[in-house]
């Protein structure tokens, strides 16, 4: 079975913002990725819009309908943007002040759960599929299903940063069990965070896994190999 590949192009925009230049254009990058193996494009709209901005999201959704997977937190401002531009799907992620990258899955506190329920209902009314970025804890998988999510994206950060093979194997087992549970609860299962050309195969081999969302390793490989080659190589692995 060939897994789907979502290519995150945030760091194409990071490069653009380094010089405040009009290029490289994320729309051009999306066209290259989709033309060389990506099944869809992932972009993370953050509160500070430090790489991908609202204008990018608007142009991407208009240019590639049905192919944009938007990541954002559950703030009213970002919810408004998601409802306005209508990507094919939205992955709701936590966002902590000052973080360099997402640090883990959503924490289902009563306050967060209430907010998620409201946002999921609004997104569904617009016909937008909803994914929740979660840890591989069984309780979090059940919480996502109870909230009415369509998809869960299992956070692979701990796995990708495991200090020993034994630790990595334990974390893979946790991911596999969570995938099985999610499938039993009717959820589609994605995985992402820290996956690269060396560690992705073990996650991709998990039965029931539908998609890998990968960005940083592909963009960094593209600096040396070119974006078409970097995307097609990752797709080939899957």
CSV table of C-alpha atoms in Angstrom, one decimal:
chain,number,residue,atom,x,y,z
A,1,UNK,CA,0.0,0.0,0.0
A,2,UNK,CA,1.3,3.4,-0.9
A,3,UNK,CA,0.8,6.0,1.8
A,4,UNK,CA,-0.1,9.5,1.1
A,5,UNK,CA,2.5,12.2,1.5
A,6,UNK,CA,1.7,15.7,2.7
A,7,UNK,CA,4.6,18.1,2.1
A,8,UNK,CA,4.9,20.9,4.5
A,9,UNK,CA,6.3,24.0,2.7
A,10,UNK,CA,6.6,26.4,5.8
A,11,UNK,CA,10.3,26.6,5.4
A,12,UNK,CA,10.1,27.8,1.8
A,13,UNK,CA,8.3,30.8,3.3
A,14,UNK,CA,11.0,30.9,6.1
A,15,UNK,CA,13.6,31.4,3.4
A,16,UNK,CA,11.6,34.1,1.7
A,17,UNK,CA,11.1,35.9,5.0
A,18,UNK,CA,14.8,35.9,5.7
A,19,UNK,CA,15.2,38.6,3.1
A,20,UNK,CA,11.6,39.9,3.1
A,21,UNK,CA,11.7,39.1,-0.6
A,22,UNK,CA,8.8,38.1,-2.8
A,23,UNK,CA,10.5,34.8,-3.5
A,24,UNK,CA,10.8,31.8,-3.2
A,25,UNK,CA,7.0,31.8,-3.6
A,26,UNK,CA,5.1,29.1,-1.6
A,27,UNK,CA,2.7,28.8,-4.5
A,28,UNK,CA,5.5,27.8,-6.9
A,29,UNK,CA,6.8,25.4,-4.3
A,30,UNK,CA,3.4,23.8,-3.9
A,31,UNK,CA,3.2,23.3,-7.7
A,32,UNK,CA,6.5,21.6,-7.8
A,33,UNK,CA,5.7,19.3,-4.8
A,34,UNK,CA,2.3,18.3,-6.2
A,35,UNK,CA,3.9,17.7,-9.6
A,36,UNK,CA,6.6,15.4,-8.2
A,37,UNK,CA,4.7,13.1,-5.8
A,38,UNK,CA,3.1,15.0,-3.0
A,39,UNK,CA,-0.6,14.2,-2.4
A,40,UNK,CA,-1.3,17.5,-0.8
A,41,UNK,CA,0.4,20.5,0.7
A,42,UNK,CA,0.7,21.3,4.4
A,43,UNK,CA,1.1,24.9,5.7
A,44,UNK,CA,1.1,26.0,9.3
A,45,UNK,CA,-0.4,29.5,9.9
A,46,UNK,CA,1.0,30.7,13.2
A,47,UNK,CA,-0.2,33.6,15.4
A,48,UNK,CA,2.9,35.6,14.5
A,49,UNK,CA,2.7,34.5,10.8
A,50,UNK,CA,6.5,34.3,10.9
A,51,UNK,CA,6.7,32.1,7.7
A,52,UNK,CA,3.3,31.3,6.1
A,53,UNK,CA,1.0,34.3,6.2
A,54,UNK,CA,-2.7,34.7,5.5
A,55,UNK,CA,-2.0,35.9,1.9
A,56,UNK,CA,-0.2,32.7,1.3
A,57,UNK,CA,-3.1,30.6,2.6
A,58,UNK,CA,-5.6,32.5,0.5
A,59,UNK,CA,-3.5,32.1,-2.7
A,60,UNK,CA,-2.8,28.4,-2.0
A,61,UNK,CA,-6.4,27.5,-1.3
A,62,UNK,CA,-7.5,29.3,-4.5
A,63,UNK,CA,-4.8,27.9,-6.7
A,64,UNK,CA,-4.9,24.3,-5.4
A,65,UNK,CA,-8.5,23.5,-4.3
A,66,UNK,CA,-8.8,20.2,-2.4
A,67,UNK,CA,-5.0,20.0,-1.9
A,68,UNK,CA,-4.3,22.3,1.0
A,69,UNK,CA,-4.1,21.0,4.6
A,70,UNK,CA,-3.9,23.9,7.0
A,71,UNK,CA,-2.4,23.6,10.5
A,72,UNK,CA,-3.4,26.2,13.1
A,73,UNK,CA,-4.1,26.5,16.7
A,74,UNK,CA,-7.6,27.0,18.2
A,75,UNK,CA,-7.5,30.8,18.7
A,76,UNK,CA,-10.5,32.8,17.4
A,77,UNK,CA,-8.3,34.7,14.9
A,78,UNK,CA,-6.9,31.5,13.3
A,79,UNK,CA,-10.3,29.8,13.3
A,80,UNK,CA,-11.6,32.8,11.4
A,81,UNK,CA,-8.8,32.5,8.8
A,82,UNK,CA,-9.5,28.7,8.4
A,83,UNK,CA,-13.2,29.4,7.9
A,84,UNK,CA,-12.5,32.2,5.4
A,85,UNK,CA,-10.1,30.4,3.1
A,86,UNK,CA,-11.7,26.9,3.3
A,87,UNK,CA,-8.8,24.5,2.9
A,88,UNK,CA,-9.6,20.9,2.2
A,89,UNK,CA,-8.7,20.0,5.8
A,90,UNK,CA,-7.5,21.6,9.0
A,91,UNK,CA,-5.2,20.1,11.6
A,92,UNK,CA,-5.7,21.8,15.0
A,93,UNK,CA,-2.4,22.0,16.9
A,94,UNK,CA,-1.3,23.5,20.1
A,95,UNK,CA,0.9,26.6,20.0
A,96,UNK,CA,3.0,27.8,22.9
A,97,UNK,CA,4.5,31.3,23.2
A,98,UNK,CA,8.1,31.4,21.9
A,99,UNK,CA,8.2,27.9,20.6
A,100,UNK,CA,10.5,27.1,17.7
A,101,UNK,CA,8.3,24.3,16.5
A,102,UNK,CA,5.3,22.4,17.8
A,103,UNK,CA,6.4,20.7,21.1
A,104,UNK,CA,3.7,18.0,21.4
A,105,UNK,CA,0.1,17.0,21.0
A,106,UNK,CA,-3.0,18.8,22.2
A,107,UNK,CA,-3.8,18.8,26.0
A,108,UNK,CA,-7.4,18.0,26.5
A,109,UNK,CA,-8.2,20.2,29.5
A,110,UNK,CA,-11.8,21.1,30.0
A,111,UNK,CA,-11.2,24.6,28.6
A,112,UNK,CA,-9.4,23.4,25.5
A,113,UNK,CA,-11.9,20.6,24.9
A,114,UNK,CA,-14.8,23.1,25.0
A,115,UNK,CA,-12.9,25.4,22.5
A,116,UNK,CA,-12.1,22.5,20.2
A,117,UNK,CA,-15.7,21.3,20.2
A,118,UNK,CA,-16.8,24.8,19.0
A,119,UNK,CA,-14.2,25.0,16.3
A,120,UNK,CA,-14.7,21.5,15.0
A,121,UNK,CA,-18.5,22.2,14.6
A,122,UNK,CA,-17.8,25.4,12.7
A,123,UNK,CA,-15.3,23.8,10.4
A,124,UNK,CA,-17.6,20.8,9.7
A,125,UNK,CA,-20.4,23.2,8.7
A,126,UNK,CA,-18.1,24.6,6.0
A,127,UNK,CA,-17.4,21.1,4.7
A,128,UNK,CA,-13.8,21.1,6.1
A,129,UNK,CA,-12.3,17.9,7.4
A,130,UNK,CA,-10.8,18.2,10.9
A,131,UNK,CA,-7.6,16.6,12.2
A,132,UNK,CA,-6.3,16.8,15.7
A,133,UNK,CA,-2.6,16.7,16.5
A,134,UNK,CA,-2.2,14.4,19.4
A,135,UNK,CA,0.2,12.2,21.4
A,136,UNK,CA,0.0,8.4,21.1
A,137,UNK,CA,-1.8,8.1,24.4
A,138,UNK,CA,-5.0,6.0,24.2
A,139,UNK,CA,-6.9,8.7,26.2
A,140,UNK,CA,-6.0,11.3,23.6
A,141,UNK,CA,-7.2,9.1,20.7
A,142,UNK,CA,-10.5,8.5,22.5
A,143,UNK,CA,-10.9,12.3,23.2
A,144,UNK,CA,-10.4,13.1,19.5
A,145,UNK,CA,-13.0,10.6,18.5
A,146,UNK,CA,-15.4,11.9,21.1
A,147,UNK,CA,-15.0,15.4,19.8
A,148,UNK,CA,-15.9,14.4,16.3
A,149,UNK,CA,-12.6,14.7,14.6
A,150,UNK,CA,-12.2,13.0,11.2
A,151,UNK,CA,-8.5,12.4,11.5
A,152,UNK,CA,-5.8,12.2,14.1
A,153,UNK,CA,-2.2,13.1,13.4
A,154,UNK,CA,0.0,11.2,15.8
A,155,UNK,CA,3.0,13.2,17.0
A,156,UNK,CA,6.3,11.4,16.2
A,157,UNK,CA,8.6,13.9,17.9
A,158,UNK,CA,9.6,11.6,20.7
A,159,UNK,CA,10.2,8.7,18.3
A,160,UNK,CA,12.3,10.9,16.0
A,161,UNK,CA,14.4,12.1,18.9
A,162,UNK,CA,14.7,8.7,20.7
A,163,UNK,CA,18.2,8.4,22.2
A,164,UNK,CA,18.4,4.6,21.8
A,165,UNK,CA,17.0,1.9,19.4
A,166,UNK,CA,15.3,0.3,22.3
A,167,UNK,CA,13.5,3.6,23.2
A,168,UNK,CA,12.6,4.1,19.5
A,169,UNK,CA,11.1,0.6,19.3
A,170,UNK,CA,9.0,1.2,22.4
A,171,UNK,CA,7.6,4.4,20.9
A,172,UNK,CA,6.9,2.7,17.7
A,173,UNK,CA,4.8,0.2,19.6
A,174,UNK,CA,2.9,3.0,21.2
A,175,UNK,CA,2.2,4.5,17.8
A,176,UNK,CA,1.1,1.2,16.4
A,177,UNK,CA,-1.4,0.6,19.3
A,178,UNK,CA,-2.8,4.1,19.0
A,179,UNK,CA,-3.2,3.6,15.2
A,180,UNK,CA,-5.2,0.4,15.8
A,181,UNK,CA,-7.4,2.1,18.4
A,182,UNK,CA,-8.0,5.1,16.2
A,183,UNK,CA,-9.0,2.9,13.3
A,184,UNK,CA,-11.4,1.0,15.5
A,185,UNK,CA,-13.0,4.4,16.5
A,186,UNK,CA,-13.4,5.3,12.8
A,187,UNK,CA,-10.6,7.8,12.5
A,188,UNK,CA,-8.1,8.2,9.7
A,189,UNK,CA,-4.5,8.2,11.0
A,190,UNK,CA,-1.7,10.4,9.9
A,191,UNK,CA,1.8,10.9,11.5
A,192,UNK,CA,4.2,13.7,11.6
A,193,UNK,CA,7.0,15.7,13.3
A,194,UNK,CA,10.7,15.0,12.9
A,195,UNK,CA,10.2,12.3,10.3
A,196,UNK,CA,13.1,12.1,7.7
A,197,UNK,CA,14.5,9.8,5.1
A,198,UNK,CA,16.1,7.5,7.7
A,199,UNK,CA,13.3,7.1,10.3
A,200,UNK,CA,10.1,7.3,8.3
A,201,UNK,CA,10.0,3.7,7.1
A,202,UNK,CA,9.3,2.1,10.5
A,203,UNK,CA,6.3,4.5,11.0
A,204,UNK,CA,5.1,4.0,7.4
A,205,UNK,CA,5.1,0.2,8.0
A,206,UNK,CA,2.5,0.5,10.8
A,207,UNK,CA,-0.7,-1.1,9.6
A,208,UNK,CA,-3.6,1.3,9.2
A,209,UNK,CA,-1.4,4.4,8.8
A,210,UNK,CA,-2.8,6.5,5.9
A,211,UNK,CA,-0.4,9.5,5.5
A,212,UNK,CA,2.9,11.0,6.5
A,213,UNK,CA,3.2,14.8,6.9
A,214,UNK,CA,6.8,15.8,6.4
A,215,UNK,CA,8.4,19.2,5.8
A,216,UNK,CA,11.7,20.2,7.3
A,217,UNK,CA,13.7,17.2,6.1
A,218,UNK,CA,12.4,17.5,2.6
A,219,UNK,CA,13.1,21.2,2.4
A,220,UNK,CA,16.6,20.7,3.8
A,221,UNK,CA,17.3,17.9,1.3
A,222,UNK,CA,16.1,20.1,-1.5
A,223,UNK,CA,18.9,22.6,-0.8
A,224,UNK,CA,21.4,20.0,-2.1
A,225,UNK,CA,19.3,17.8,-4.3
A,226,UNK,CA,16.6,20.1,-5.6
A,227,UNK,CA,12.9,20.1,-4.5
A,228,UNK,CA,11.6,17.7,-7.2
A,229,UNK,CA,14.2,15.1,-6.3
A,230,UNK,CA,13.7,15.6,-2.6
A,231,UNK,CA,9.9,15.1,-2.9
A,232,UNK,CA,10.0,12.2,-5.3
A,233,UNK,CA,12.6,10.4,-3.1
A,234,UNK,CA,10.4,10.6,0.0
A,235,UNK,CA,7.3,9.5,-2.0
A,236,UNK,CA,9.4,6.6,-3.3
A,237,UNK,CA,10.1,5.5,0.2
A,238,UNK,CA,6.4,5.5,1.1
